[in-house]
Coordinates of C-alpha atoms in Angstrom, one line a residue:
M1 CA 21.9 20.2 -8.4
G2 CA 18.7 18.8 -10.1
R3 CA 15.7 17.5 -8.3
R4 CA 15.8 13.9 -7.2
R5 CA 13.6 11.7 -9.4
A6 CA 12.2 8.2 -9.1
P7 CA 12.3 5.8 -12.0
E8 CA 9.0 5.3 -13.9
L9 CA 8.1 1.6 -13.8
Y10 CA 5.0 1.7 -16.0
R11 CA 2.5 4.1 -17.6
A12 CA -1.1 3.0 -18.1
P13 CA -3.6 4.4 -20.7
F14 CA -5.8 5.7 -17.9
P15 CA -5.5 7.4 -14.4
L16 CA -4.3 5.0 -11.7
Y17 CA -6.0 4.9 -8.3
A18 CA -5.2 1.6 -6.6
L19 CA -2.3 -0.7 -6.2
Q20 CA -1.5 -4.2 -4.8
V21 CA 1.5 -6.6 -5.0
D22 CA 1.0 -10.4 -4.9
P23 CA 3.9 -11.9 -2.9
S24 CA 3.6 -15.4 -4.3
T25 CA 3.8 -14.5 -8.0
G26 CA 5.5 -11.1 -7.8
L27 CA 2.6 -9.5 -9.8
L28 CA 2.1 -5.8 -9.5
I29 CA -1.6 -5.0 -9.9
A30 CA -2.6 -1.5 -10.8
A31 CA -6.1 -0.3 -11.4
G32 CA -8.1 2.8 -12.4
G33 CA -9.8 4.4 -15.3
G34 CA -11.9 7.3 -16.6
G35 CA -15.2 6.2 -15.2
A36 CA -18.6 6.1 -16.9
A37 CA -18.1 9.4 -18.7
K38 CA -17.8 8.9 -22.5
T39 CA -14.3 10.5 -22.7
G40 CA -12.6 7.7 -24.5
I41 CA -10.5 6.8 -21.4
K42 CA -10.8 3.1 -20.7
N43 CA -11.3 1.4 -17.3
G44 CA -9.2 -1.6 -16.3
V45 CA -7.0 -3.6 -14.0
H46 CA -3.5 -4.2 -15.3
F47 CA -1.4 -7.2 -14.1
L48 CA 2.3 -6.4 -14.4
Q49 CA 5.1 -9.0 -14.1
L50 CA 8.0 -7.8 -12.0
E51 CA 11.5 -9.0 -13.0
Q52 CA 15.1 -8.3 -12.3
I53 CA 16.7 -7.3 -15.6
N54 CA 20.4 -6.5 -15.7
G55 CA 20.4 -5.7 -12.0
R56 CA 17.3 -3.4 -12.2
L57 CA 13.7 -4.0 -11.2
G58 CA 11.4 -3.8 -14.3
A59 CA 7.8 -4.4 -15.1
S60 CA 6.0 -5.6 -18.2
L61 CA 2.3 -5.8 -18.9
L62 CA 1.1 -9.4 -18.5
H63 CA -2.6 -9.0 -18.7
S64 CA -5.2 -6.2 -19.1
H65 CA -8.6 -6.8 -17.6
D66 CA -11.4 -4.6 -19.0
T67 CA -13.8 -3.3 -16.3
E68 CA -16.1 -1.7 -19.0
T69 CA -17.7 1.5 -17.6
R70 CA -16.5 1.1 -14.0
A71 CA -13.2 2.7 -12.8
T72 CA -11.5 0.8 -9.9
M73 CA -10.8 3.2 -7.1
N74 CA -9.6 0.9 -4.3
L75 CA -8.3 -2.7 -4.1
A76 CA -7.7 -5.4 -1.5
L77 CA -5.8 -8.7 -2.1
A78 CA -6.4 -12.1 -0.5
G79 CA -4.4 -14.8 -2.2
N80 CA -5.6 -14.9 -5.8
I81 CA -8.8 -12.9 -5.1
L82 CA -9.1 -9.2 -5.6
A83 CA -11.8 -7.0 -4.1
A84 CA -12.2 -4.0 -6.3
G85 CA -14.2 -0.9 -5.3
Q86 CA -16.0 0.4 -8.4
D87 CA -18.4 3.3 -7.8
A88 CA -21.0 2.1 -5.2
H89 CA -20.1 -1.6 -5.7
C90 CA -17.5 -4.1 -4.7
Q91 CA -16.5 -6.6 -7.4
L92 CA -14.6 -9.8 -6.6
L93 CA -12.0 -11.0 -9.2
R94 CA -10.1 -14.3 -9.2
F95 CA -6.8 -14.5 -11.2
Q96 CA -4.6 -17.5 -11.9
T97 CA -1.2 -17.8 -13.5
H98 CA 0.3 -20.9 -15.1
Q99 CA 2.8 -21.9 -17.7
Q100 CA 1.5 -21.9 -21.2
K101 CA 1.4 -25.5 -22.5
G102 CA 1.7 -24.8 -26.2
K103 CA 1.0 -22.3 -28.9
T104 CA -1.6 -22.3 -31.7
K105 CA -0.7 -21.6 -35.3
A106 CA -2.1 -18.2 -35.0
E107 CA 0.1 -17.5 -31.9
K108 CA 3.2 -18.8 -33.7
A109 CA 2.5 -16.6 -36.7
G110 CA 2.3 -13.6 -34.4
S111 CA 5.4 -14.5 -32.3
K112 CA 7.4 -11.7 -33.7
E113 CA 5.2 -9.1 -32.0
Q114 CA 6.7 -7.6 -28.9
G115 CA 5.0 -7.5 -25.5
P116 CA 1.8 -9.3 -24.4
R117 CA -0.5 -10.8 -27.0
Q118 CA -4.2 -11.3 -26.8
R119 CA -5.4 -14.8 -27.8
K120 CA -7.5 -14.8 -30.9
G121 CA -11.1 -15.7 -30.3
A122 CA -11.0 -14.8 -26.6
A123 CA -13.5 -11.9 -26.8
P124 CA -16.5 -14.0 -25.8
V125 CA -14.6 -15.4 -22.8
E126 CA -13.6 -11.9 -21.7
K127 CA -17.1 -10.7 -21.9
K128 CA -18.2 -13.5 -19.6
S129 CA -15.3 -14.0 -17.1
G130 CA -12.2 -12.0 -18.0
A131 CA -9.6 -12.8 -20.6
E132 CA -6.3 -14.6 -21.2
T133 CA -3.0 -13.1 -22.0
H134 CA 0.3 -14.7 -22.8
Q135 CA 3.8 -13.5 -22.3
E136 CA 6.9 -15.6 -22.7
G137 CA 5.1 -18.8 -21.7
I138 CA 3.1 -17.3 -18.8
E139 CA -0.6 -17.5 -19.0
L140 CA -3.0 -15.4 -16.8
T141 CA -6.7 -15.7 -16.6
V142 CA -9.1 -13.4 -14.7
E143 CA -12.6 -14.4 -13.7
N144 CA -15.4 -12.1 -12.4
L145 CA -16.9 -13.5 -9.3
Q146 CA -19.6 -11.9 -7.1
A147 CA -20.5 -8.2 -7.0
V148 CA -22.5 -6.3 -4.5
Q149 CA -23.6 -2.7 -3.7
T150 CA -21.7 -1.6 -0.7
D151 CA -22.7 2.1 -0.3
F152 CA -26.2 3.6 -0.3
S153 CA -25.8 7.4 0.2
P154 CA -27.4 9.8 -2.3
D155 CA -24.1 10.0 -4.1
P156 CA -22.9 6.4 -3.3
F157 CA -19.2 5.6 -3.5
Q158 CA -17.1 2.8 -1.9
K159 CA -14.0 4.5 -0.5
V160 CA -12.2 1.5 1.1
V161 CA -12.2 -2.3 1.2
C162 CA -10.2 -4.6 3.5
F163 CA -9.9 -8.4 4.1
N164 CA -9.6 -9.9 7.6
H165 CA -6.5 -11.9 8.6
D166 CA -7.7 -15.3 7.3
N167 CA -9.4 -13.8 4.2
T168 CA -12.9 -15.2 5.1
L169 CA -14.5 -11.7 5.6
L170 CA -14.4 -8.4 3.8
A171 CA -15.1 -5.0 5.3
T172 CA -16.2 -2.0 3.2
G173 CA -16.8 1.6 4.0
G174 CA -17.9 4.6 2.0
T175 CA -19.7 7.9 1.8
D176 CA -22.8 6.8 3.8
G177 CA -20.7 6.3 7.0
Y178 CA -21.7 2.6 7.3
V179 CA -19.3 -0.4 7.8
R180 CA -20.5 -3.5 6.1
I181 CA -19.0 -7.0 6.6
W182 CA -19.3 -9.6 3.9
K183 CA -18.5 -13.3 3.6
V184 CA -15.9 -14.3 1.0
P185 CA -16.5 -15.3 -1.8
S186 CA -20.3 -15.3 -1.6
L187 CA -20.5 -11.6 -0.5
E188 CA -23.3 -12.5 1.9
K189 CA -23.7 -9.6 4.3
V190 CA -23.1 -10.6 7.9
L191 CA -22.9 -7.2 9.7
E192 CA -23.8 -3.6 9.1
F193 CA -23.6 -0.6 11.4
R194 CA -23.2 3.2 11.4
A195 CA -19.6 4.0 12.2
H196 CA -19.3 7.7 11.4
E197 CA -21.4 10.8 10.7
G198 CA -20.4 11.4 7.2
E199 CA -17.8 9.6 5.0
I200 CA -15.6 6.8 6.1
E201 CA -12.0 7.6 5.0
D202 CA -10.2 4.4 5.9
L203 CA -10.5 1.2 7.9
A204 CA -8.2 -1.6 9.1
L205 CA -9.0 -5.1 10.4
G206 CA -6.8 -6.6 13.1
P207 CA -6.2 -10.4 13.6
D208 CA -8.2 -10.3 16.9
G209 CA -11.3 -9.2 15.0
K210 CA -11.0 -5.5 16.1
L211 CA -11.8 -3.0 13.4
V212 CA -10.5 0.6 13.3
T213 CA -12.3 3.2 11.3
V214 CA -11.5 6.9 10.6
G215 CA -13.9 9.4 9.1
W216 CA -14.7 13.0 8.2
D217 CA -16.3 13.6 11.5
L218 CA -12.8 13.9 13.0
K219 CA -13.1 10.6 14.9
A220 CA -11.1 7.4 14.9
S221 CA -12.9 4.5 16.5
V222 CA -12.1 0.9 17.5
W223 CA -14.9 -1.6 17.2
Q224 CA -15.5 -5.2 18.2
K225 CA -18.1 -6.2 15.7
D226 CA -20.6 -3.4 16.0
Q227 CA -19.7 -2.4 19.6
L228 CA -17.6 0.6 20.2
V229 CA -14.5 -0.3 22.2
T230 CA -12.7 3.0 22.4
Q231 CA -11.9 6.1 20.4
L232 CA -8.4 7.3 19.6
H233 CA -7.1 10.6 21.0
W234 CA -3.8 11.4 19.5
Q235 CA -3.5 15.0 20.7
E236 CA -3.7 14.2 24.4
N237 CA 0.1 13.4 24.3
G238 CA 0.9 15.4 21.2
P239 CA 0.8 18.9 19.8
T240 CA -2.3 21.0 20.1
F241 CA -3.6 23.7 17.8
S242 CA -6.5 25.5 19.3
N243 CA -7.8 26.9 16.0
T244 CA -6.8 24.0 13.7
P245 CA -9.1 20.9 13.7
Y246 CA -7.4 17.7 12.5
R247 CA -9.0 14.6 11.1
Y248 CA -7.6 11.1 10.6
Q249 CA -6.7 10.4 6.9
A250 CA -5.5 6.8 7.1
C251 CA -5.1 3.8 9.4
R252 CA -3.0 0.6 9.1
F253 CA -2.0 -2.2 11.3
G254 CA 1.6 -3.4 11.2
Q255 CA 3.6 -6.1 12.9
V256 CA 6.3 -5.3 15.5
P257 CA 9.6 -6.4 13.9
D258 CA 11.0 -9.5 15.8
Q259 CA 7.7 -9.7 17.8
P260 CA 5.2 -11.3 15.4
T261 CA 2.5 -11.7 18.1
R262 CA 2.4 -7.9 18.7
L263 CA 0.9 -5.2 16.6
R264 CA 1.2 -1.5 16.1
L265 CA -1.5 0.7 14.6
F266 CA -0.3 3.7 12.5
T267 CA -2.5 6.7 11.7
V268 CA -2.0 9.9 9.7
Q269 CA -3.6 13.1 10.9
I270 CA -4.1 16.0 8.5
P271 CA -5.7 19.5 8.9
H272 CA -9.4 19.2 8.3
K273 CA -9.5 22.5 6.3
R274 CA -7.0 23.9 3.8
L275 CA -5.2 27.0 5.1
R276 CA -3.0 29.6 3.4
Q277 CA -0.2 28.6 5.8
P278 CA -0.9 24.9 6.4
P279 CA 0.2 23.4 9.7
P280 CA 2.1 20.1 9.5
C281 CA 0.6 16.7 9.1
Y282 CA 1.4 14.0 11.7
L283 CA 2.2 10.3 12.0
T284 CA 1.2 8.5 15.1
A285 CA 2.1 5.0 16.3
W286 CA -0.3 3.3 18.7
D287 CA -0.1 0.2 20.8
G288 CA -2.1 -2.5 19.0
S289 CA -3.8 -3.9 22.1
T290 CA -4.4 -0.9 24.4
F291 CA -4.7 1.7 21.5
L292 CA -2.7 4.2 23.5
P293 CA -0.5 6.6 21.5
L294 CA 3.2 5.6 21.6
R295 CA 4.8 8.2 19.5
T296 CA 3.7 11.2 17.3
K297 CA 5.9 13.1 14.9
P298 CA 5.3 15.7 12.2
C299 CA 5.6 14.5 8.6
G300 CA 5.8 17.7 6.7
H301 CA 3.4 20.4 5.5
E302 CA 2.2 18.6 2.4
V303 CA -1.2 17.0 2.9
I304 CA -0.9 13.2 3.1
S305 CA -3.1 11.2 0.7
C306 CA -2.2 7.6 1.4
L307 CA -0.4 5.3 3.8
S308 CA 1.2 1.8 3.5
V309 CA 3.0 -0.4 6.0
S310 CA 5.6 -3.0 4.9
E311 CA 5.0 -6.7 5.5
S312 CA 7.4 -6.9 8.4
G313 CA 6.1 -3.6 9.9
T314 CA 9.6 -2.0 9.5
F315 CA 8.7 0.8 7.1
L316 CA 5.9 3.2 6.4
G317 CA 5.2 4.6 2.9
L318 CA 3.4 7.9 2.4
G319 CA 2.0 9.7 -0.6
T320 CA 0.8 13.3 -0.7
V321 CA -1.7 15.4 -2.7
T322 CA 1.1 17.3 -4.3
G323 CA 2.7 14.1 -5.7
S324 CA 5.5 13.6 -3.2
V325 CA 6.5 10.1 -1.9
A326 CA 8.3 9.3 1.4
I327 CA 9.5 6.2 3.3
Y328 CA 9.7 6.3 7.1
I329 CA 11.1 3.8 9.6
A330 CA 8.1 2.6 11.7
F331 CA 9.9 2.3 15.1
S332 CA 11.1 5.9 15.4
L333 CA 8.9 7.6 12.7
Q334 CA 12.1 9.0 11.2
R335 CA 12.1 9.8 7.5
L336 CA 14.6 7.8 5.4
Y337 CA 13.6 8.6 1.8
Y338 CA 11.8 11.5 0.2
V339 CA 11.1 12.6 -3.4
R340 CA 9.3 15.9 -3.8
E341 CA 6.6 16.0 -6.4
A342 CA 7.6 12.6 -7.8
H343 CA 4.3 12.6 -9.7
G344 CA 3.4 16.2 -9.7
I345 CA -0.2 15.4 -8.9
V346 CA -2.1 13.5 -6.1
V347 CA -0.6 10.1 -5.2
T348 CA -3.5 7.8 -5.0
D349 CA -1.9 4.7 -3.5
V350 CA 1.4 3.3 -2.4
A351 CA 2.4 -0.4 -1.7
F352 CA 5.6 -2.1 -0.6
L353 CA 7.2 -5.0 -2.3
P354 CA 6.5 -8.0 0.0
E355 CA 9.4 -9.4 2.0
K356 CA 8.3 -13.0 1.4
G357 CA 7.7 -15.1 -1.7
R358 CA 9.5 -13.5 -4.7
G359 CA 10.2 -10.3 -2.7
P360 CA 13.8 -11.0 -1.7
E361 CA 14.6 -12.1 -5.3
L362 CA 13.2 -9.0 -6.8
L363 CA 14.6 -6.6 -4.2
G364 CA 18.2 -7.4 -4.9
F365 CA 20.6 -5.4 -2.7
H366 CA 18.1 -2.8 -1.6
E367 CA 16.5 -2.7 1.8
T368 CA 12.9 -2.1 0.6
A369 CA 11.0 -1.1 -2.5
L370 CA 7.9 1.1 -2.6
F371 CA 5.6 1.5 -5.6
S372 CA 3.4 4.6 -6.1
V373 CA 0.6 5.4 -8.5
A374 CA -1.1 8.7 -9.3
V375 CA -3.7 10.3 -11.5
D376 CA -0.9 11.0 -14.0
S377 CA -1.3 7.3 -15.0
R378 CA 2.3 6.5 -13.9
C379 CA 3.6 3.8 -11.6
Q380 CA 6.9 4.7 -10.0
L381 CA 9.5 2.7 -8.1
H382 CA 11.2 4.0 -5.0
L383 CA 14.2 2.0 -3.8
L384 CA 15.8 2.4 -0.3
P385 CA 19.4 1.4 -0.4
S386 CA 20.6 -0.9 2.3
R387 CA 21.8 1.1 5.3
R388 CA 25.3 0.0 6.0
S389 CA 25.8 -1.3 9.5
V390 CA 28.8 -2.8 11.3
P391 CA 28.3 -6.0 13.4
V392 CA 29.0 -5.7 17.1
W393 CA 31.6 -8.5 16.9
L394 CA 33.5 -6.6 14.3
L395 CA 33.5 -3.4 16.4
L396 CA 34.9 -5.4 19.3
L397 CA 37.5 -7.0 17.2
L398 CA 38.6 -3.5 15.8
C399 CA 38.8 -2.1 19.4
V400 CA 40.9 -5.0 20.5
G401 CA 43.2 -4.6 17.4
L402 CA 43.5 -0.9 18.1
I403 CA 44.5 -1.5 21.7
V404 CA 47.1 -4.0 20.7
M405 CA 48.6 -1.7 18.0
T406 CA 48.7 1.2 20.5
I407 CA 50.6 -1.0 23.0
V408 CA 53.1 -2.2 20.3
L409 CA 53.7 1.4 19.2
L410 CA 54.3 2.7 22.7
Q411 CA 56.7 -0.2 23.4
T412 CA 58.6 0.7 20.2
V413 CA 58.8 4.4 20.9
F414 CA 59.5 4.0 24.6
P415 CA 61.5 0.8 25.2
G416 CA 60.7 -0.6 28.6
F417 CA 57.3 1.0 28.7
L418 CA 55.8 -2.3 29.8

């Protein structure tokens, strides 16, 4: 039996590092590039239109935004504003889609070309504030907003960016160990503090203003502004390995299904050092208010590289450094889906199809859809079929019917039984 494979949704002309999905428009936004080195590999942000075609989810390039010499390594999305981590800086981009009102003569002459078309004469506009691309009557424009340096280490690099719940603030973290909070869209700095000794690996903002950070110093901390609230201790109620230090690789907040006012925090723990016989990585679910561990389970021996939580908080998506992709159910941390070495190289980001907006229309008869990108320039689609379940009322009806049929059968075989 051959290895299970995931369908390839899109292939970019550069390595892909970051991924976001816009719920209102159904746009899949993938970004990356070759960096400042003169290798001929471009840098850009690609906007893909997701559509159901003959019962299958497909993607087509709607717009390619050139980021010149800066590769985008991480993304955060707030409405129609993107925050892109590019080297030591954070660049804000605003995109808009609208129906194309009409075509010029030049566009009509080129209407036989397939795929997206670049408007003639748009080069000066692109240099200043993005560009416009047309596809089947849809027009998308991208505008460069503010940019600011967010990391100041000797080898500066922004590793993570995150919006708060109402999209008014932006948190960044990088190799210098500092968290910096910025106003949106002015990028005026409102707070700065040292969160970790060494690199910040990930951070997550909760709706109550609490901030969770994880770093290379093996710590995971909860902050209220710049005040330390508590630190996370996953091994107190979990497995212990005396000679194997673990560090937190990722952290994400997620809703509790059917309880929108409650939150869970999910973290991934990986061995701090590579070993010849690697111990397992772990997933942990935490109470979002007390930050006490609720459940910890192993998630395989492949080192986890990225984590995503579905919009409803029902599913967790994982990518590994060896290219594998998995989907877990958040409540029990049970694995529901797994493709070994789907990419064959490190998975750099994963993102779920949102469950609101155009999500249900695009999802079809599947329970959830996860997108993954990797250094191999590919974006893959991972579909979880709907788990068949029988309603309670139907089970009761079947039980009653079975009892009635048994009684009738007994009465037929043994007259006078009742």
